[in-house]
């Protein structure tokens, strides 16, 4: 050891001695610190910024659903100095993938309700209002109460709106009454739906299960509600009391061809009659009849229970703005490049989640895959770099076929199966995907909101 | 959708977040019991073999019970299981529960069957007799606590 090293060592020991620490204590604390630093840098304890990009950009995120919150978490972690504003009036956060389980009595409603404030990172401003108008030419949005919020970069993550009034005679007040159910949109809708399904399961009758034309969120939900209701009847020994009909708007049940083949055979095997090309046009809750606009004209059917799934669209404020695609097939939805999720005409605008005008993927699993891409490309835009992240259309549906088993269907834009776990066959019913849906996916969802996956 | 190792850990942490109110007190209780065990056994023999076997038995019992009841607990049934994936997952989860309960029960078993008789002073002296080469060197008389702790 050189004289200089000895000098340094004695100085360190003197400093430790002044703090009342021995050399052994110091090493012990250093080891603990290294472990904590490792855990922290991996994002497990605190997903802090490892290499935050310095910027003073003003970023506005519209929507505090799954996509909006995940974007807020990631952007606040990966940017240093950005002024991030989140706009959404709603205080509650809904775990929407759980609504089919609430609507069929598997889960209690409390499991799907949370608070947005639990997931909004510190340093992100939250404006509790809704965007009424987008003005992308002037880089600003205007809220319901007339407040103008300017931005340098905009992340649109509004989710979609459910157009109940597109079905003549339908309103949200009807849900849970006179045999009308709808598990979408709100936990209380799902809870009220369980009330009427429970009654139908006990008493039987004619059950109609509908699905609207066009893009909808969680396209597997109408199928799951049908199969879980049938499963409930078998469980209670009342299956022979009911006649069950599934009425899709076209000639397919599911966008992925293998899953479509399976379901097209599986439904008739379970005594669920499929009526192709039957989009629901109107219901008469007093007479308990539903009218379908078939290619051969209107057809009216009686029902004792009907699961109504209304058509869905982008929220009006977005649909009527310059940000919406002007032409089919995604007219009215946010006009983004399907791979980069950057707006085609406004390069400082990005989209994540259900609002995006992309071929498939209005699911929480799609959000999980889209958010890192949209965020990374936005950050690269802030840095003036060419964007490099790509979304391949990944989406997933744990298709519950019965209480206790499911098929884990995962696919991409090309409709090719993309199993996350190669040992779980996407072509067969298993217990493992059921356990994942029932027990694990909520934890994965929360980890996603916290930006950890 | 690929999950990284850290991603899987994050999901596991989120999964157990709701159970922390049970798990944390249990772990603390076990640590306290472990500390108490070492305190109680000063001057006594410590038996680890029997508590280990008892915990192992408890773990095996939990494993078997989990194997039988897990499908039902998850609102499913044995008839719903199909293919190697389901059976291996069931066995894996049951092993996990068995190991968890074996570990959690070990400190309790230590207290129940791990405390032996008091060690007699002459036995201690015999044990502390230095090796023959050092026999001439003076040996200081020691208290009962010191040698016992060194055996722990």
XYZ file of C-alpha atoms in Angstrom:
605
model
C 0.000 0.000 0.000
C 1.447 3.345 -0.965
C 1.790 6.247 1.417
C -1.049 8.000 -0.377
C -3.357 4.953 -0.006
C -2.532 4.732 3.705
C -3.379 8.372 4.051
C -6.753 7.888 2.340
C -7.518 4.796 4.441
C -6.822 6.558 7.714
C -8.924 9.522 6.583
C -11.860 7.197 5.786
C -11.510 5.453 9.150
C -11.420 8.817 10.925
C -14.596 9.886 9.095
C -16.373 6.632 9.958
C -15.232 6.928 13.547
C -16.702 10.407 13.758
C -20.055 8.950 12.668
C -19.795 6.107 15.176
C -19.377 3.438 12.499
C -16.826 0.654 12.379
C -15.328 -0.526 9.097
C -17.458 -3.674 9.362
C -20.627 -1.587 9.863
C -19.705 0.449 6.830
C -19.266 -2.645 4.650
C -22.513 -4.128 5.936
C -24.420 -0.937 5.153
C -22.732 -0.719 1.757
C -23.903 -4.260 0.942
C -27.477 -3.427 1.983
C -27.312 -0.229 -0.005
C -26.105 -2.108 -3.069
C -28.996 -4.569 -2.760
C -31.517 -1.762 -2.344
C -30.000 0.122 -5.261
C -30.284 -3.018 -7.386
C -33.920 -3.501 -6.461
C -34.673 0.165 -7.011
C -32.909 0.362 -10.360
C -34.798 -2.734 -11.519
C -37.967 -0.777 -10.858
C -39.310 -3.204 -8.270
C -39.329 -0.934 -5.258
C -39.544 2.402 -6.969
C -39.718 2.725 -10.729
C -37.510 5.795 -10.737
C -35.735 7.302 -13.694
C -32.584 5.422 -14.607
C -31.686 7.602 -17.604
C -34.370 10.285 -17.667
C -34.369 12.486 -20.748
C -34.092 16.167 -19.807
C -36.804 18.307 -21.394
C -39.155 21.150 -20.607
C -41.836 19.869 -22.986
C -45.487 20.336 -22.034
C -47.252 17.003 -22.407
C -50.992 16.549 -22.116
C -52.487 13.088 -21.621
C -56.218 12.897 -22.247
C -57.848 10.076 -20.290
C -56.972 8.363 -17.001
C -57.978 4.838 -17.911
C -55.552 1.947 -18.259
C -53.665 3.560 -21.160
C -53.645 7.109 -19.770
C -52.349 6.132 -16.336
C -49.715 3.787 -17.752
C -48.509 6.551 -20.086
C -48.408 9.059 -17.212
C -46.311 6.685 -15.090
C -43.870 5.913 -17.853
C -43.514 9.477 -19.136
C -42.972 10.908 -15.662
C -40.310 8.268 -15.030
C -38.504 8.593 -18.336
C -38.553 12.377 -18.667
C -36.844 14.882 -16.416
C -38.367 18.347 -16.270
C -41.398 17.698 -18.476
C -44.640 19.355 -17.496
C -47.151 16.492 -17.651
C -50.877 17.118 -17.346
C -53.510 14.407 -17.135
C -57.095 15.327 -17.998
C -59.992 13.165 -16.810
C -62.916 13.982 -14.590
C -63.410 10.524 -13.172
C -61.979 9.727 -9.735
C -62.782 6.014 -9.819
C -60.705 3.619 -11.812
C -62.463 0.547 -13.194
C -60.829 -2.778 -13.901
C -62.994 -3.404 -16.951
C -61.617 -6.884 -17.802
C -63.323 -8.022 -14.580
C -66.818 -6.917 -15.615
C -67.675 -10.244 -17.291
C -66.845 -11.986 -14.005
C -68.983 -9.530 -11.999
C -71.831 -9.856 -14.512
C -71.880 -13.615 -14.115
C -71.580 -13.650 -10.334
C -68.007 -14.908 -10.147
C -66.559 -11.725 -8.614
C -67.957 -9.133 -6.243
C -68.177 -5.635 -7.674
C -65.630 -4.155 -5.243
C -62.803 -6.027 -6.932
C -63.186 -3.942 -10.100
C -63.252 -0.491 -8.501
C -60.195 1.492 -7.532
C -59.048 5.127 -7.297
C -57.179 6.929 -10.054
C -55.295 8.937 -7.443
C -53.510 5.759 -6.279
C -51.761 5.454 -9.628
C -51.102 9.048 -10.700
C -47.388 9.714 -10.175
C -46.308 12.700 -8.109
C -45.372 15.607 -10.315
C -48.164 14.926 -12.806
C -50.871 17.599 -12.749
C -54.405 16.236 -12.803
C -57.174 18.365 -14.283
C -60.472 16.800 -13.239
C -62.454 17.703 -16.289
C -63.184 16.259 -19.719
C -61.824 17.483 -23.046
C -64.644 19.034 -25.040
C -62.605 20.187 -28.026
C -59.298 19.334 -29.689
C -57.483 22.101 -31.547
C -54.394 20.344 -32.952
C -53.552 23.201 -35.331
C -52.951 25.414 -32.296
C -51.623 22.640 -30.041
C -54.314 22.967 -27.433
C -57.357 21.265 -25.957
C -60.362 22.938 -24.382
C -62.113 21.332 -21.443
C -65.796 21.179 -20.505
C -65.484 24.134 -18.160
C -63.831 26.240 -20.860
C -60.242 25.914 -19.716
C -57.646 25.970 -22.506
C -54.670 23.668 -22.004
C -51.740 24.096 -24.370
C -49.283 21.359 -25.170
C -46.163 20.544 -27.104
C -47.043 16.842 -27.244
C -50.409 15.185 -26.875
C -51.176 11.603 -25.846
C -54.774 10.654 -26.605
C -55.933 7.828 -24.350
C -59.615 8.585 -23.894
C -60.927 5.083 -24.382
C -64.221 4.845 -26.246
C -67.844 5.698 -25.702
C -70.761 3.290 -25.650
C -73.702 4.461 -27.719
C -76.688 3.013 -25.864
C -79.112 5.214 -27.773
C -78.076 3.614 -31.070
C -80.340 0.751 -29.973
C -83.904 1.999 -30.122
C -85.605 1.649 -26.741
C -82.340 1.030 -24.842
C -81.088 3.112 -21.942
C -78.697 2.458 -19.065
C -81.630 2.663 -16.614
C -82.948 -0.578 -18.072
C -79.856 -2.566 -17.143
C -80.788 -5.000 -14.401
C -84.522 -4.680 -15.053
C -87.052 -6.519 -17.186
C -84.517 -9.084 -18.315
C -82.015 -6.572 -19.747
C -78.313 -6.954 -19.037
C -75.129 -5.224 -20.241
C -71.776 -5.859 -18.572
C -69.990 -2.978 -20.297
C -68.893 0.449 -19.147
C -69.489 0.536 -15.394
C -69.212 -1.908 -12.485
C -72.794 -1.214 -11.401
C -73.983 -2.216 -14.879
C -72.171 -5.521 -14.472
C -73.567 -5.979 -10.969
C -77.126 -5.261 -12.093
C -76.623 -7.643 -15.007
C -75.803 -10.437 -12.558
C -79.186 -9.813 -10.937
C -81.058 -10.578 -14.180
C -78.718 -13.405 -15.229
C -79.152 -15.019 -11.817
C -82.917 -14.889 -12.295
C -82.633 -16.290 -15.824
C -80.361 -19.108 -14.644
C -82.935 -20.146 -12.052
C -86.062 -19.712 -14.130
C -84.914 -20.309 -17.705
C -86.797 -19.089 -20.762
C -85.362 -17.574 -23.931
C -81.942 -15.941 -23.663
C -80.656 -13.661 -26.426
C -76.967 -12.728 -26.480
C -76.059 -9.950 -28.899
C -72.989 -8.286 -30.333
C -72.955 -5.034 -32.320
C -71.233 -4.359 -35.644
C -67.977 -2.409 -35.709
C -65.078 -2.215 -33.288
C -65.903 -2.878 -29.639
C -63.807 -3.143 -26.535
C -63.072 -6.677 -25.361
C -64.776 -8.437 -28.240
C -64.608 -11.659 -26.238
C -66.932 -10.338 -23.518
C -70.263 -11.092 -25.289
C -69.035 -14.650 -25.923
C -67.852 -15.088 -22.339
C -71.139 -13.855 -20.892
C -72.990 -16.374 -23.083
C -70.799 -19.311 -22.122
C -70.641 -18.429 -18.418
C -74.426 -18.098 -18.262
C -74.762 -21.545 -19.850
C -72.165 -22.883 -17.429
C -74.090 -21.431 -14.472
C -77.224 -23.244 -15.668
C -75.401 -26.557 -15.889
C -74.009 -25.930 -12.417
C -77.520 -25.399 -11.004
C -79.100 -28.141 -13.080
C -81.447 -25.789 -14.924
C -79.961 -25.980 -18.412
C -82.997 -27.754 -19.841
C -85.228 -24.825 -18.848
C -83.508 -22.385 -21.217
C -83.232 -21.775 -24.920
C -80.076 -19.836 -25.744
C -79.359 -17.829 -28.895
C -76.196 -15.967 -29.912
C -76.736 -13.258 -32.523
C -73.591 -11.819 -34.126
C -73.885 -8.963 -36.633
C -71.983 -10.799 -39.386
C -70.757 -14.221 -40.369
C -68.080 -14.692 -37.704
C -67.810 -15.076 -33.951
C -64.198 -14.063 -33.394
C -61.565 -12.255 -35.470
C -58.874 -14.904 -34.970
C -59.711 -17.775 -37.383
C -58.698 -20.710 -35.127
C -60.713 -19.344 -32.222
C -63.568 -18.640 -34.624
C -63.532 -22.264 -35.856
C -63.510 -23.564 -32.307
C -66.424 -21.380 -31.199
C -68.497 -22.058 -34.308
C -68.451 -25.759 -33.394
C -68.479 -25.310 -29.621
C -71.645 -23.189 -29.366
C -73.942 -25.672 -31.172
C -72.412 -28.514 -29.120
C -73.616 -26.705 -26.007
C -77.047 -26.074 -27.463
C -76.428 -22.390 -28.143
C -77.988 -21.562 -31.485
C -76.071 -19.089 -33.658
C -78.041 -16.622 -35.819
C -75.613 -15.033 -38.268
C -76.125 -11.461 -39.559
C -78.346 -10.341 -36.695
C -77.342 -6.856 -35.495
C -79.673 -5.631 -32.751
C -81.726 -2.617 -33.864
C -84.295 -2.117 -31.121
C -85.689 -3.546 -27.911
C -89.116 -3.221 -26.340
C -88.581 -3.907 -22.656
C -92.299 -3.856 -21.831
C -93.156 -6.466 -24.455
C -89.777 -8.188 -23.941
C -89.037 -8.294 -27.646
C -85.881 -7.489 -29.602
C -85.721 -6.484 -33.250
C -82.749 -7.428 -35.438
C -81.885 -5.812 -38.758
C -81.125 -8.925 -40.819
C -80.268 -8.900 -44.537
C -83.789 -10.250 -45.136
C -85.416 -7.443 -43.189
C -86.299 -6.851 -39.557
C -86.834 -9.903 -37.386
C -88.403 -9.637 -33.938
C -87.731 -12.228 -31.244
C -89.197 -12.672 -27.761
C -86.836 -12.923 -24.833
C -86.780 -13.522 -21.095
C -83.201 -12.325 -20.854
C -81.209 -10.255 -23.326
C -77.558 -9.255 -23.129
C -77.380 -5.965 -24.996
C -74.008 -4.847 -26.323
C -74.468 -1.405 -27.876
C -72.324 -0.077 -30.737
C -69.187 1.778 -29.662
C -67.246 4.692 -31.100
C -64.613 7.262 -30.255
C -65.897 9.931 -27.832
C -67.825 12.660 -29.675
C -65.227 15.338 -28.913
C -62.532 13.287 -30.662
C -64.788 11.963 -33.416
C -65.716 15.505 -34.427
C -62.151 16.803 -34.294
C -59.365 17.075 -36.841
C -57.581 14.235 -35.070
C -60.156 11.666 -36.196
C -59.617 9.589 -39.327
C -61.724 11.018 -42.103
C -62.110 7.822 -44.101
C -63.001 4.163 -43.620
C -62.107 1.735 -42.212
C -61.223 3.745 -39.104
C -63.374 6.783 -39.702
C -64.021 8.602 -36.442
C -61.224 6.896 -34.514
C -57.837 8.497 -33.780
C -55.845 8.462 -37.000
C -52.549 6.868 -36.038
C -49.969 4.768 -37.803
C -50.804 1.223 -36.747
C -47.191 0.406 -35.874
C -45.740 3.653 -34.467
C -49.017 4.902 -32.900
C -48.065 8.403 -34.013
C -50.738 10.564 -35.646
C -50.520 10.517 -39.433
C -51.035 14.272 -39.843
C -50.002 15.751 -36.489
C -46.579 14.323 -35.574
C -46.719 15.668 -32.000
C -49.847 13.607 -31.307
C -49.781 9.954 -30.226
C -52.455 7.511 -29.199
C -52.758 4.542 -26.840
C -55.567 2.159 -26.039
C -59.111 1.772 -27.349
C -59.179 5.147 -29.103
C -56.628 4.154 -31.744
C -57.922 3.483 -35.235
C -56.117 0.173 -35.662
C -57.437 -3.166 -36.974
C -57.698 -5.072 -33.677
C -56.839 -4.638 -30.051
C -59.306 -2.840 -27.849
C -58.231 -4.802 -24.779
C -56.137 -4.234 -21.653
C -53.558 -6.635 -23.111
C -53.254 -4.359 -26.151
C -52.755 -1.393 -23.832
C -49.907 -3.280 -22.176
C -48.204 -3.624 -25.559
C -49.142 -0.239 -27.022
C -48.156 2.040 -24.148
C -44.377 1.346 -24.198
C -44.380 1.921 -27.976
C -46.377 5.163 -27.879
C -44.312 6.496 -24.965
C -40.957 5.583 -26.482
C -41.866 7.112 -29.824
C -43.092 10.291 -28.149
C -39.823 10.581 -26.225
C -37.864 10.082 -29.430
C -39.948 12.807 -31.052
C -39.126 15.103 -28.117
C -35.441 14.337 -28.693
C -35.811 15.058 -32.400
C -34.985 11.459 -33.300
C -36.658 9.102 -35.756
C -39.080 6.871 -33.887
C -38.098 3.240 -33.690
C -40.619 1.412 -31.478
C -43.212 -0.716 -33.259
C -46.529 -2.235 -32.156
C -47.319 -5.520 -33.890
C -51.014 -5.570 -33.004
C -50.659 -7.901 -30.038
C -53.911 -8.555 -28.246
C -55.120 -11.242 -25.922
C -58.358 -12.753 -24.700
C -58.597 -15.319 -21.921
C -61.736 -16.799 -23.471
C -63.632 -18.353 -20.561
C -65.583 -21.289 -21.899
C -66.913 -22.576 -18.576
C -66.598 -21.795 -14.904
C -63.167 -23.264 -14.242
C -61.587 -23.381 -17.692
C -60.578 -21.093 -20.516
C -58.547 -20.735 -23.688
C -55.756 -18.179 -23.749
C -56.005 -16.638 -27.226
C -53.198 -14.223 -28.125
C -52.632 -12.916 -31.630
C -51.324 -10.017 -33.714
C -52.324 -7.890 -36.717
C -51.737 -10.867 -39.030
C -54.104 -12.920 -36.815
C -51.252 -15.312 -36.062
C -51.276 -16.866 -32.614
C -48.598 -15.315 -30.363
C -48.598 -17.331 -27.145
C -46.734 -15.685 -24.248
C -46.342 -19.081 -22.620
C -45.537 -21.660 -25.319
C -46.491 -24.522 -23.024
C -50.132 -23.336 -22.867
C -51.935 -24.377 -26.036
C -54.085 -21.599 -27.523
C -56.257 -24.253 -29.143
C -57.453 -26.150 -26.063
C -59.429 -25.393 -22.937
C -57.334 -25.482 -19.786
C -57.579 -24.747 -16.088
C -54.382 -22.616 -16.083
C -55.771 -19.748 -18.235
C -58.852 -19.706 -15.992
C -56.664 -19.282 -12.917
C -54.735 -16.553 -14.731
C -57.931 -14.678 -15.561
C -59.486 -15.180 -12.143
C -56.411 -14.658 -9.942
C -53.414 -13.179 -11.740
C -54.427 -10.710 -14.432
C -55.630 -8.063 -11.988
C -52.151 -8.082 -10.421
C -50.606 -7.800 -13.909
C -52.961 -4.909 -14.698
C -51.939 -3.021 -11.558
C -48.269 -3.641 -12.318
C -48.947 -2.159 -15.756
C -50.573 0.954 -14.267
C -47.476 1.407 -12.104
C -45.302 1.137 -15.211
C -43.539 -2.026 -14.037
C -44.485 -4.241 -16.940
C -46.266 -10.628 -25.077
C -42.994 -11.303 -23.386
C -42.667 -10.948 -19.628
C -39.211 -10.161 -18.278
C -38.028 -11.709 -15.024
C -38.439 -8.341 -13.301
C -41.901 -8.061 -14.877
C -42.945 -11.417 -13.440
C -41.571 -10.384 -10.028
C -43.573 -7.144 -10.274
C -46.761 -9.120 -10.957
C -46.003 -11.456 -8.046
C -45.460 -8.439 -5.771
C -48.772 -6.935 -6.905
C -50.477 -10.278 -6.323
C -49.241 -10.454 -2.735
C -49.852 -6.754 -2.053
C -53.397 -7.619 -0.981
C -52.113 -10.338 1.349
C -49.375 -8.313 3.024
C -51.579 -7.675 6.063
C -51.465 -11.415 6.717
C -48.002 -12.277 5.452
C -46.018 -9.533 7.174
C -47.344 -10.280 10.705
C -46.801 -14.009 10.066
C -43.191 -13.490 9.026
C -42.597 -11.158 11.983
C -44.188 -13.702 14.332
C -41.922 -16.411 12.939
C -38.829 -14.259 13.387
C -39.846 -13.425 16.957
C -40.453 -17.125 17.669
C -37.056 -17.925 16.197
C -35.392 -15.312 18.417
C -37.287 -16.541 21.463
C -36.217 -20.079 20.710
C -32.550 -19.153 20.846
C -33.163 -17.169 24.022
C -35.080 -19.996 25.686
C -32.456 -22.571 24.804
C -29.519 -20.898 26.461
C -28.044 -23.635 28.618
C -30.174 -26.307 26.985
C -29.759 -28.713 24.116
C -31.178 -27.552 20.804
C -32.793 -30.194 18.688
C -33.241 -29.380 15.024
C -33.842 -32.773 13.509
C -37.269 -33.419 15.029
C -38.664 -29.909 14.308
C -37.368 -30.206 10.732
C -39.095 -33.553 10.260
C -42.298 -32.233 11.855
C -42.303 -29.178 9.556
C -41.592 -31.410 6.614
C -44.566 -33.553 7.580
C -46.707 -30.449 7.883
C -45.486 -29.329 4.449
C -46.310 -32.709 2.923
C -49.770 -32.604 4.507
C -50.317 -29.086 3.065
C -49.075 -30.269 -0.325
C -51.595 -33.134 -0.374
C -54.430 -30.901 0.824
C -53.565 -28.278 -1.811
C -53.460 -30.947 -4.485
C -56.960 -32.042 -3.554
C -58.574 -28.672 -2.904
C -56.882 -26.137 -5.217
C -59.141 -26.741 -8.244
C -62.199 -26.246 -6.030
C -60.721 -23.184 -4.321
C -60.238 -21.632 -7.760
C -63.944 -22.260 -8.549
C -62.969 -25.077 -10.856
C -62.871 -28.841 -10.374
C -60.655 -31.837 -11.063
C -62.761 -32.654 -14.132
C -61.791 -29.302 -15.669
C -58.099 -30.161 -15.632
C -56.760 -31.384 -18.943
C -53.281 -32.021 -20.232
C -49.844 -31.944 -18.679
C -49.886 -28.159 -18.269
C -52.805 -28.203 -15.854
C -51.512 -31.134 -13.797
C -47.959 -29.782 -13.640
C -49.278 -26.351 -12.644
C -51.391 -27.937 -9.925
C -48.447 -29.962 -8.629
C -46.160 -26.917 -8.797
C -48.599 -24.708 -6.909
C -49.173 -27.432 -4.306
C -45.416 -27.865 -3.800
C -45.163 -24.093 -3.361
C -47.840 -24.081 -0.683
C -46.218 -27.108 0.992
C -42.816 -25.386 1.149
C -44.368 -22.126 2.363
C -46.264 -23.793 5.182
C -43.268 -25.953 6.116
C -41.111 -22.832 6.461
C -43.780 -20.942 8.388
C -44.344 -23.839 10.798
C -40.649 -24.470 11.501
C -40.226 -21.859 14.290
C -43.377 -23.153 15.969
C -42.068 -26.718 15.782
C -38.762 -25.560 17.266
C -40.650 -24.400 20.341
C -42.825 -27.488 20.529
C -40.246 -30.211 20.039
C -36.874 -28.510 19.634
C -35.979 -27.654 23.215
C -33.884 -30.310 24.886
C -32.768 -30.967 28.437
C -30.426 -28.674 30.344
C -26.769 -29.164 29.646
C -24.830 -30.243 32.795
C -21.772 -28.112 33.656
C -19.383 -31.133 33.466
C -20.688 -31.901 29.963
C -19.949 -28.351 28.972
C -16.474 -28.595 30.394
C -15.865 -31.826 28.497
C -17.039 -30.231 25.296
C -14.855 -27.208 25.881
C -11.694 -29.175 26.551
C -9.092 -27.744 24.192
C -7.315 -29.996 21.695
C -4.380 -32.026 23.097
C -1.696 -29.789 21.560
C -2.987 -26.813 23.525
C -3.673 -28.733 26.743
C -0.959 -26.894 28.686
C -2.264 -23.470 27.932
C -4.409 -21.994 30.715
C -8.167 -22.265 30.053
C -10.339 -19.633 31.573
C -13.530 -20.849 33.212
C -16.501 -19.883 31.060
C -20.143 -19.160 31.825
C -22.976 -21.315 30.579
C -24.280 -18.846 28.034
C -21.161 -18.396 25.907
C -20.488 -21.985 24.784
C -24.153 -22.648 24.189
C -24.438 -19.746 21.810
C -21.428 -20.876 19.873
C -23.172 -24.189 19.221
C -26.242 -22.557 17.758
